[in-house]
Coordinates of C-alpha atoms in Angstrom, one line a residue:
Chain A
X1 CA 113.8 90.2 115.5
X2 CA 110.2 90.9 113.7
X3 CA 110.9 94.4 111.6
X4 CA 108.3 96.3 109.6
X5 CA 109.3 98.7 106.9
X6 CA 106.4 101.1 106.1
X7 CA 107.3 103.3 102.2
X8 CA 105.5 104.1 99.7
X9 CA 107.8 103.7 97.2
X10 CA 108.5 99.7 96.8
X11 CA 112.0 100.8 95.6
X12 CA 112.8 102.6 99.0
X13 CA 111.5 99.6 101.1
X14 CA 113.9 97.2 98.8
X15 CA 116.7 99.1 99.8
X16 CA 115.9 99.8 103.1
X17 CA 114.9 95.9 103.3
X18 CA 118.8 94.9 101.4
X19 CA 120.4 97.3 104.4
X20 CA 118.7 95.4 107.2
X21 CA 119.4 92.1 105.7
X22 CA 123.2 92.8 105.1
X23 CA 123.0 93.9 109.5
X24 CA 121.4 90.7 110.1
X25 CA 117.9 91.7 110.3
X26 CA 116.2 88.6 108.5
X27 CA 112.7 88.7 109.2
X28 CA 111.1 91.8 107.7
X29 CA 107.2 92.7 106.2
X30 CA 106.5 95.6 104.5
X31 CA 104.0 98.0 104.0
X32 CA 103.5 101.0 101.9
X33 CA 101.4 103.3 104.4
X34 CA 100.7 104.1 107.7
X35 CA 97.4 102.4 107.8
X36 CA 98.6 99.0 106.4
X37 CA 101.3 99.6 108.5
X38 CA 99.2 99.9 111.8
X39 CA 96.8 96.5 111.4
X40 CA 99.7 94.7 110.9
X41 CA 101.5 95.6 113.6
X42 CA 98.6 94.9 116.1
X43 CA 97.8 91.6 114.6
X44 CA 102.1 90.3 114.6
X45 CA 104.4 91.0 117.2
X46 CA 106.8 93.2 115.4
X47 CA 110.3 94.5 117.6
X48 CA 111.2 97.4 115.1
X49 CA 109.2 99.7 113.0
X50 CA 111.6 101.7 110.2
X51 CA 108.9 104.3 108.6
X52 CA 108.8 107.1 105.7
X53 CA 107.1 110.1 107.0
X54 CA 105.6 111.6 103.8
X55 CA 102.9 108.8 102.5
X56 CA 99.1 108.7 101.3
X57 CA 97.0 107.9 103.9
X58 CA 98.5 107.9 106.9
X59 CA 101.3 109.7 107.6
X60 CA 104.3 108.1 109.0
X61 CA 104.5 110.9 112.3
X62 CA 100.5 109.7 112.7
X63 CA 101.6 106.0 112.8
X64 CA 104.1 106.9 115.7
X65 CA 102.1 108.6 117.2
X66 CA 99.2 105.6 116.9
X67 CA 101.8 103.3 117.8
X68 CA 102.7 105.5 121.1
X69 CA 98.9 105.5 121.6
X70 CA 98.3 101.9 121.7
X71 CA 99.3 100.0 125.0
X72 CA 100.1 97.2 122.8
X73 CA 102.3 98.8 120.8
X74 CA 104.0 101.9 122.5
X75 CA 107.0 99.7 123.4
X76 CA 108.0 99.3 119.6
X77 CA 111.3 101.4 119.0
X78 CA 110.5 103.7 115.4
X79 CA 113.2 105.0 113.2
X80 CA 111.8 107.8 110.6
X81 CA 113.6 107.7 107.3
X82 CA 112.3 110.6 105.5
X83 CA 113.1 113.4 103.4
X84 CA 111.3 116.0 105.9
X85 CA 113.7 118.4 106.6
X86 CA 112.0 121.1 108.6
X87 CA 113.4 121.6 112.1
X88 CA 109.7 122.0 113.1
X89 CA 109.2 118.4 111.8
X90 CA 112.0 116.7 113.7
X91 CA 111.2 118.4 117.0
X92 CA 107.4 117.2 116.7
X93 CA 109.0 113.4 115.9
X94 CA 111.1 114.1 119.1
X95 CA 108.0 114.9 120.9
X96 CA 105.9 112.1 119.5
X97 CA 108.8 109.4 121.0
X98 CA 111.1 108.8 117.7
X99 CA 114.0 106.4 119.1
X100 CA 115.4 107.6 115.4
X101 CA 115.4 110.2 112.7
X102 CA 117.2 109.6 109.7
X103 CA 117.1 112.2 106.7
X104 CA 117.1 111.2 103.1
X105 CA 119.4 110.8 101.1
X106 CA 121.1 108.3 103.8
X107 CA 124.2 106.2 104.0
X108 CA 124.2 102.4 104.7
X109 CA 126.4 103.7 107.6
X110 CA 124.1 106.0 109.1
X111 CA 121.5 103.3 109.2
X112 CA 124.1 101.0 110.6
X113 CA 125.1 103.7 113.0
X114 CA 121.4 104.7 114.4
X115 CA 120.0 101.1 114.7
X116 CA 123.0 100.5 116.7
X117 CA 122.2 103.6 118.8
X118 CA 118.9 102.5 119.4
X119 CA 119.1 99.3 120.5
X120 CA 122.0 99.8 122.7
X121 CA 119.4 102.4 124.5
X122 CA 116.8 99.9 124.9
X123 CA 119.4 97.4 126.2
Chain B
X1 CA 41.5 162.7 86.2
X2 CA 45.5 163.8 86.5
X3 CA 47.7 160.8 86.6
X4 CA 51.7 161.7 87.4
X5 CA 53.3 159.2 84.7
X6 CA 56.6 161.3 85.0
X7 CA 55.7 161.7 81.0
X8 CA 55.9 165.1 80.0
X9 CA 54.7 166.4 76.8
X10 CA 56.5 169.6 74.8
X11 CA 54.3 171.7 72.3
X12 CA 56.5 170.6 69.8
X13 CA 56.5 167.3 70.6
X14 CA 52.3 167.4 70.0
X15 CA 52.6 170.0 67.4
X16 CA 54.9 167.0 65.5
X17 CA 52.4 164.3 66.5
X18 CA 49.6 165.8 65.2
X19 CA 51.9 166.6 62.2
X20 CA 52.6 163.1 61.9
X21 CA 49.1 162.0 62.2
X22 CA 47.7 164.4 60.1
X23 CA 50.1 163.2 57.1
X24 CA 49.7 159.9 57.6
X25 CA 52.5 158.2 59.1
X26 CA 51.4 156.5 61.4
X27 CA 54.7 154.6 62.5
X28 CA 56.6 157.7 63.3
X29 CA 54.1 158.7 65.7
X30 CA 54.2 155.7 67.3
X31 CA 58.1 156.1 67.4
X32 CA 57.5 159.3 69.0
X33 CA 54.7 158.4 71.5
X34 CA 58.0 155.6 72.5
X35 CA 60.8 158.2 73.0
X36 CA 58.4 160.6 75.1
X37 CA 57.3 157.7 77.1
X38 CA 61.3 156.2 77.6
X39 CA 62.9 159.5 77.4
X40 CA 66.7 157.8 76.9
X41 CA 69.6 158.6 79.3
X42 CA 72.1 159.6 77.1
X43 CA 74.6 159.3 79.9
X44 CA 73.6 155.7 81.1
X45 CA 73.4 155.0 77.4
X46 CA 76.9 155.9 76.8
X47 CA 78.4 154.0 80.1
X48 CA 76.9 150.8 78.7
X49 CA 78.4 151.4 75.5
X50 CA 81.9 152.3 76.7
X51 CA 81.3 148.8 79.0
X52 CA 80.4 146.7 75.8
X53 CA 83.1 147.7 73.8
X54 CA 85.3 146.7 77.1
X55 CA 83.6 143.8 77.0
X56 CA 83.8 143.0 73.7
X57 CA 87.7 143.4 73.6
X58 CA 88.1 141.7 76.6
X59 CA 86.7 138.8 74.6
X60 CA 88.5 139.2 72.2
X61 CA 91.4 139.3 74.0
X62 CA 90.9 135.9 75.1
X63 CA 90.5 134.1 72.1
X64 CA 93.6 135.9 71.1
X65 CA 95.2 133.7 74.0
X66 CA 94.4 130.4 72.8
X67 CA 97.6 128.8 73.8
X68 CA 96.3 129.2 77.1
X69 CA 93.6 126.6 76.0
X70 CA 95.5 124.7 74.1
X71 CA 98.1 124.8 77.6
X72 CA 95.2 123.5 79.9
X73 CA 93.7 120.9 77.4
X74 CA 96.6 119.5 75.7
X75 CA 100.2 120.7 76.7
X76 CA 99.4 120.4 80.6
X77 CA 98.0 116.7 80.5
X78 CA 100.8 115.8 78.0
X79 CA 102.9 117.1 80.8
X80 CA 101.2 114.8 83.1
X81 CA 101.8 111.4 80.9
X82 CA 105.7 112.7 80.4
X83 CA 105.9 113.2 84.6
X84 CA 104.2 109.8 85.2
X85 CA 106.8 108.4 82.5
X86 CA 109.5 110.1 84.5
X87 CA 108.6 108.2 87.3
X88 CA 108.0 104.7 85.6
X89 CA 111.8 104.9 83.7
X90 CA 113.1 105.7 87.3
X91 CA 111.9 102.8 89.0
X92 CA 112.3 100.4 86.2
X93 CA 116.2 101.4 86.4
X94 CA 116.0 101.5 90.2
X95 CA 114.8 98.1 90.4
X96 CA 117.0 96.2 87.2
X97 CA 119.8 97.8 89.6
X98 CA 118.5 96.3 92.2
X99 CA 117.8 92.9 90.8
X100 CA 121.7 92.6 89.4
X101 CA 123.0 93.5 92.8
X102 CA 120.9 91.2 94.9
X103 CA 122.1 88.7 92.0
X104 CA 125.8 90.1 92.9
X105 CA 125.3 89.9 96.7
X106 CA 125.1 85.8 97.5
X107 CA 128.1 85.3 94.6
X108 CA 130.4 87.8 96.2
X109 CA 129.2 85.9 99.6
X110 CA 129.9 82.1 97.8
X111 CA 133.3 83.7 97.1
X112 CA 134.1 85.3 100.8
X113 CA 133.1 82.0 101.9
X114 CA 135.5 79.8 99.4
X115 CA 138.6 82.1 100.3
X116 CA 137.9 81.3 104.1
X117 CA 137.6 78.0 104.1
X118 CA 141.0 77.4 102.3
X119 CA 142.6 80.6 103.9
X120 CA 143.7 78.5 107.1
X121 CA 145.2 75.6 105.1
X122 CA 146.9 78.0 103.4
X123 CA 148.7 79.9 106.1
X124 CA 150.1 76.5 107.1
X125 CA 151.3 76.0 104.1
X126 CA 152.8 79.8 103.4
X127 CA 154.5 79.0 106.7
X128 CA 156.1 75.4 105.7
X129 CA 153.6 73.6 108.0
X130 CA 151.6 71.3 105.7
X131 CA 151.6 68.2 106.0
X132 CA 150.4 65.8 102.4
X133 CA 146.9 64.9 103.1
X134 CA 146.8 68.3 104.3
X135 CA 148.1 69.8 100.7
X136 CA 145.6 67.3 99.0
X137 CA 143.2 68.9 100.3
X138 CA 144.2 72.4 100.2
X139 CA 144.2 71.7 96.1
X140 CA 141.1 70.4 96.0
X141 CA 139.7 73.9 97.8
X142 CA 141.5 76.0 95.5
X143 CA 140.2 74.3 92.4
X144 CA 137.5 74.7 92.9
X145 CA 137.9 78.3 94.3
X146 CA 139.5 78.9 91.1
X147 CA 136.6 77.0 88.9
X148 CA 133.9 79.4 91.1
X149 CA 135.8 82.9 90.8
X150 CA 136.1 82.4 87.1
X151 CA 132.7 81.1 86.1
X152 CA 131.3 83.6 88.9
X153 CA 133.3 86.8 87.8
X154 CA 132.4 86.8 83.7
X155 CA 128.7 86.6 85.7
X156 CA 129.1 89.6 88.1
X157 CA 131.0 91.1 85.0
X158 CA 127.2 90.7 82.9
X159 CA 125.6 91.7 85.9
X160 CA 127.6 95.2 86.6
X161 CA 126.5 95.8 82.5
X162 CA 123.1 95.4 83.5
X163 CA 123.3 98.0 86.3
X164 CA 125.5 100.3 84.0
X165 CA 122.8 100.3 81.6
X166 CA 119.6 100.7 83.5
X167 CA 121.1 104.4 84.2
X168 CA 120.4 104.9 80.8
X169 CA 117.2 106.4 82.1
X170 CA 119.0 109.8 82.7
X171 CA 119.2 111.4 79.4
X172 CA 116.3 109.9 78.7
X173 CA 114.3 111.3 81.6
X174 CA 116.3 114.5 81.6
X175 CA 114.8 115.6 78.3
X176 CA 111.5 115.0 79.0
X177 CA 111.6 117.2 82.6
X178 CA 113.3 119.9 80.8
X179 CA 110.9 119.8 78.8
X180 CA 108.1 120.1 81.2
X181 CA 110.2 122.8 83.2
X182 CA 109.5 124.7 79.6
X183 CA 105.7 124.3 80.1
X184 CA 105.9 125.1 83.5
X185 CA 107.7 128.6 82.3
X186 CA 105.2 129.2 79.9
X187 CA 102.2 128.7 82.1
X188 CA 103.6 131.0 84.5
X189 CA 104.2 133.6 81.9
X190 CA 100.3 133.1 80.7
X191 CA 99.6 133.4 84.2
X192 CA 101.0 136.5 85.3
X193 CA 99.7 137.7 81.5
X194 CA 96.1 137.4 82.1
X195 CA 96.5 138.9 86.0
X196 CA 97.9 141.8 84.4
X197 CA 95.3 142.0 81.8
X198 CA 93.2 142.1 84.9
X199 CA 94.9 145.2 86.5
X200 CA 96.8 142.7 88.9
X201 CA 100.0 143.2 89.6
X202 CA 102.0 140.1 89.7
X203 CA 104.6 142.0 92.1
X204 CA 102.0 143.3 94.2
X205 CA 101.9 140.7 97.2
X206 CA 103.8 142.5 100.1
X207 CA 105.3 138.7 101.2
X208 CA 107.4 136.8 98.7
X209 CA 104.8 133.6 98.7
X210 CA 106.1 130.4 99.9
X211 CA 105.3 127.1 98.6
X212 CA 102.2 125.3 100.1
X213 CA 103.0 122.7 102.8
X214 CA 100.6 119.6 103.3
X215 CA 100.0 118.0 106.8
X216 CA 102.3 118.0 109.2
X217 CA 104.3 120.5 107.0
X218 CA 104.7 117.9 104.5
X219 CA 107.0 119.2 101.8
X220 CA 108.9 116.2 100.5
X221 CA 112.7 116.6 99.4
X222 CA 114.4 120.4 100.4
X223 CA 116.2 121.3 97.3
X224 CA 117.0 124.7 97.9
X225 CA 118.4 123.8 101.7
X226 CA 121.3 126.6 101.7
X227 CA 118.8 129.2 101.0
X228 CA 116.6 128.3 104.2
X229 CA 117.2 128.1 107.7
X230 CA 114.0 126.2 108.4
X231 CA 115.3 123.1 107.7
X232 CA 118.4 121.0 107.9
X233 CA 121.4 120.3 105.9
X234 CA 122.1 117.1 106.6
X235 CA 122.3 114.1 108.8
X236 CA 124.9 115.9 110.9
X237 CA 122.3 118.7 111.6
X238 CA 120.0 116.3 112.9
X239 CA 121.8 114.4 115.1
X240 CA 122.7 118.0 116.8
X241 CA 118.8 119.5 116.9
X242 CA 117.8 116.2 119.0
X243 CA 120.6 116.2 120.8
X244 CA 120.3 119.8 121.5
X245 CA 116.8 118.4 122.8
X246 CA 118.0 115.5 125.1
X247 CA 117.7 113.1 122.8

């Protein structure tokens, strides 16, 4: 499974990255904005996106919804780990088609926990 | 020929001319011609003196404040350098911690793996079922299980100093954002100053202001949660909104 974690902050995606790998995820690119994030994503066939909300340039809630746009793309499961806390903000993620919202500061076992969630959803 | 200059001439004004003129000086007259001419508002003359002096301390004023130059041309870009050093320390220490535990992960995994493959042996031989070929191998496993563990453990050992001190950046980082917090206070107190120097009240906005939010109410980490109801606690609180919303 192809996974892209989009961060701004190289520390975040390392840890993000060391949490995937330690649940078997083995195959992961990174990217530090939305619109890295989105060429990359229509160029490889990525399964999973895992994206920050609050970045320069774009915006992760614009990259869902670009992903959710795109015929391509729109079948791509997205997990939002972000420190937006505003109700407002999580039901306009719920709207946009998260499959996940994950509020920083996190565990390793609420990642676990949701990616588990999600891809028993999809099947 | 009448011309209406709005000039008008008193008798004592011309009796004082000719006066003037007849004694020879000249520059008085002249001075006198002027004021008839430009008769001066004494009123509008005394406003725009009342506004200089105004004026004239408000400048003053101002240069009395030079911290709040000094603030804007040295202390706030000083502030600036110390923030951007705030976040440099931070990720320094987050990725040396980082570095030693990635360095930890594949020995605790070379380990995990060692104690499994001699684990079975081992039951067999906890439960009297060993056999000698069996047994020589068993030792073989656990020496070297025992050769890894030690060399690998005074590594991890090194390696758990290395993550102990890359928090070193706390007191280190600490001091520098209290001391910007200090700025901060001081700018707000220059600030609300010069508004009320301005006849502003400070107090006078009817709303308590809120902090700006970007795009897509971008506001980055909530650190005054309990105080709001806007936002959520915690992960708990999420998983309850969108489930609250069929999710």
């Amino acid at each position: 499974m192809k996974v892209l974690v989009v961060d701004d902050f190289s520390t975040m995606r390392r840890i993000v990255k060391n949490l995937l790998r330690d649940l078997g995820f083995t195959n992961i690119s990174e990217a530090d904005d939305g619109s890295t994030a989105l060429p990359m994503l229509k160029e490889g066939s990525f399964d999973f996106v895992v994206t920050d909300w609050n970045m320069p340039g774009m915006q992760g809630i614009d990259l869902l919804k670009a992903i959710r746009a795109d015929a391509n793309l729109s079948h791509i499961p997205v997990l939002l780990i972000t420190a937006e806390a505003k109700k407002e903000q999580i039901v306009m993620a719920a709207q946009a088609g998260v499959n996940g919202y994950i509020v920083k500061p996190f565990t390793a076992a609420t990642l676990s926990a949701k990616l588990d969630k999600i891809f028993e959803r999809l099947g | 020929m009448s011309v209406d200059t709005g000039v008008h001439v008193s008798l004592e004004e011309a009796k004082l001319l000719v006066e003037y003129l007849e004694t020879g000086q000249q520059e008085k007259a002249d001075e006198l011609i002027a004021e008839i001419q430009n008769p001066i508002n004494s009123e509008l003359f005394a406003e725009i003196g009342k506004l200089t002096r105004q004026l004239h301390d408000s400048l003053n004023n101002f240069q009395l404040d030079s911290r709040l130059s000094d603030l804007a041309t040295a202390d706030i870009p000083d502030a600036k350098e110390r923030l951007n050093y705030v976040i440099t320390r931070t990720e320094e220490a987050a990725n040396k911690t980082m570095d030693a535990v990635e360095s930890i992960f594949p020995v605790v995994d070379t380990i995990q793996k060692q104690i499994k493959a001699v684990n079975p042996l081992w039951q067999k031989l906890m439960h009297n079922k060993l056999d000698l070929p069996e047994f020589k191998s068993l030792c073989i496993d656990i020496d070297i299980l025992l050769k890894t563990t030690d060399k690998e453990s005074v590594r991890m050992h090194d390696l758990m100093t290395d993550v102990l001190m890359a928090q070193d950046f706390q007191d280190l980082t600490g001091q520098v954002i209290r001391k910007v917090i200090d700025l901060v206070r001081e700018v707000e107190d220059s600030l609300i100053g010069m508004l009320t120097a301005f006849g502003i009240s400070p107090e006078s906005s009817s709303e308590p202001s809120k902090p700006k939010f970007g795009e897509n109410l971008v506001e980055g980490p909530i650190v005054n949660a309990a105080q709001r109801d806007d936002v959520v606690a915690d992960q708990d609180d999420v998983d309850d909104l969108l489930s609250s919303l069929g999710f």
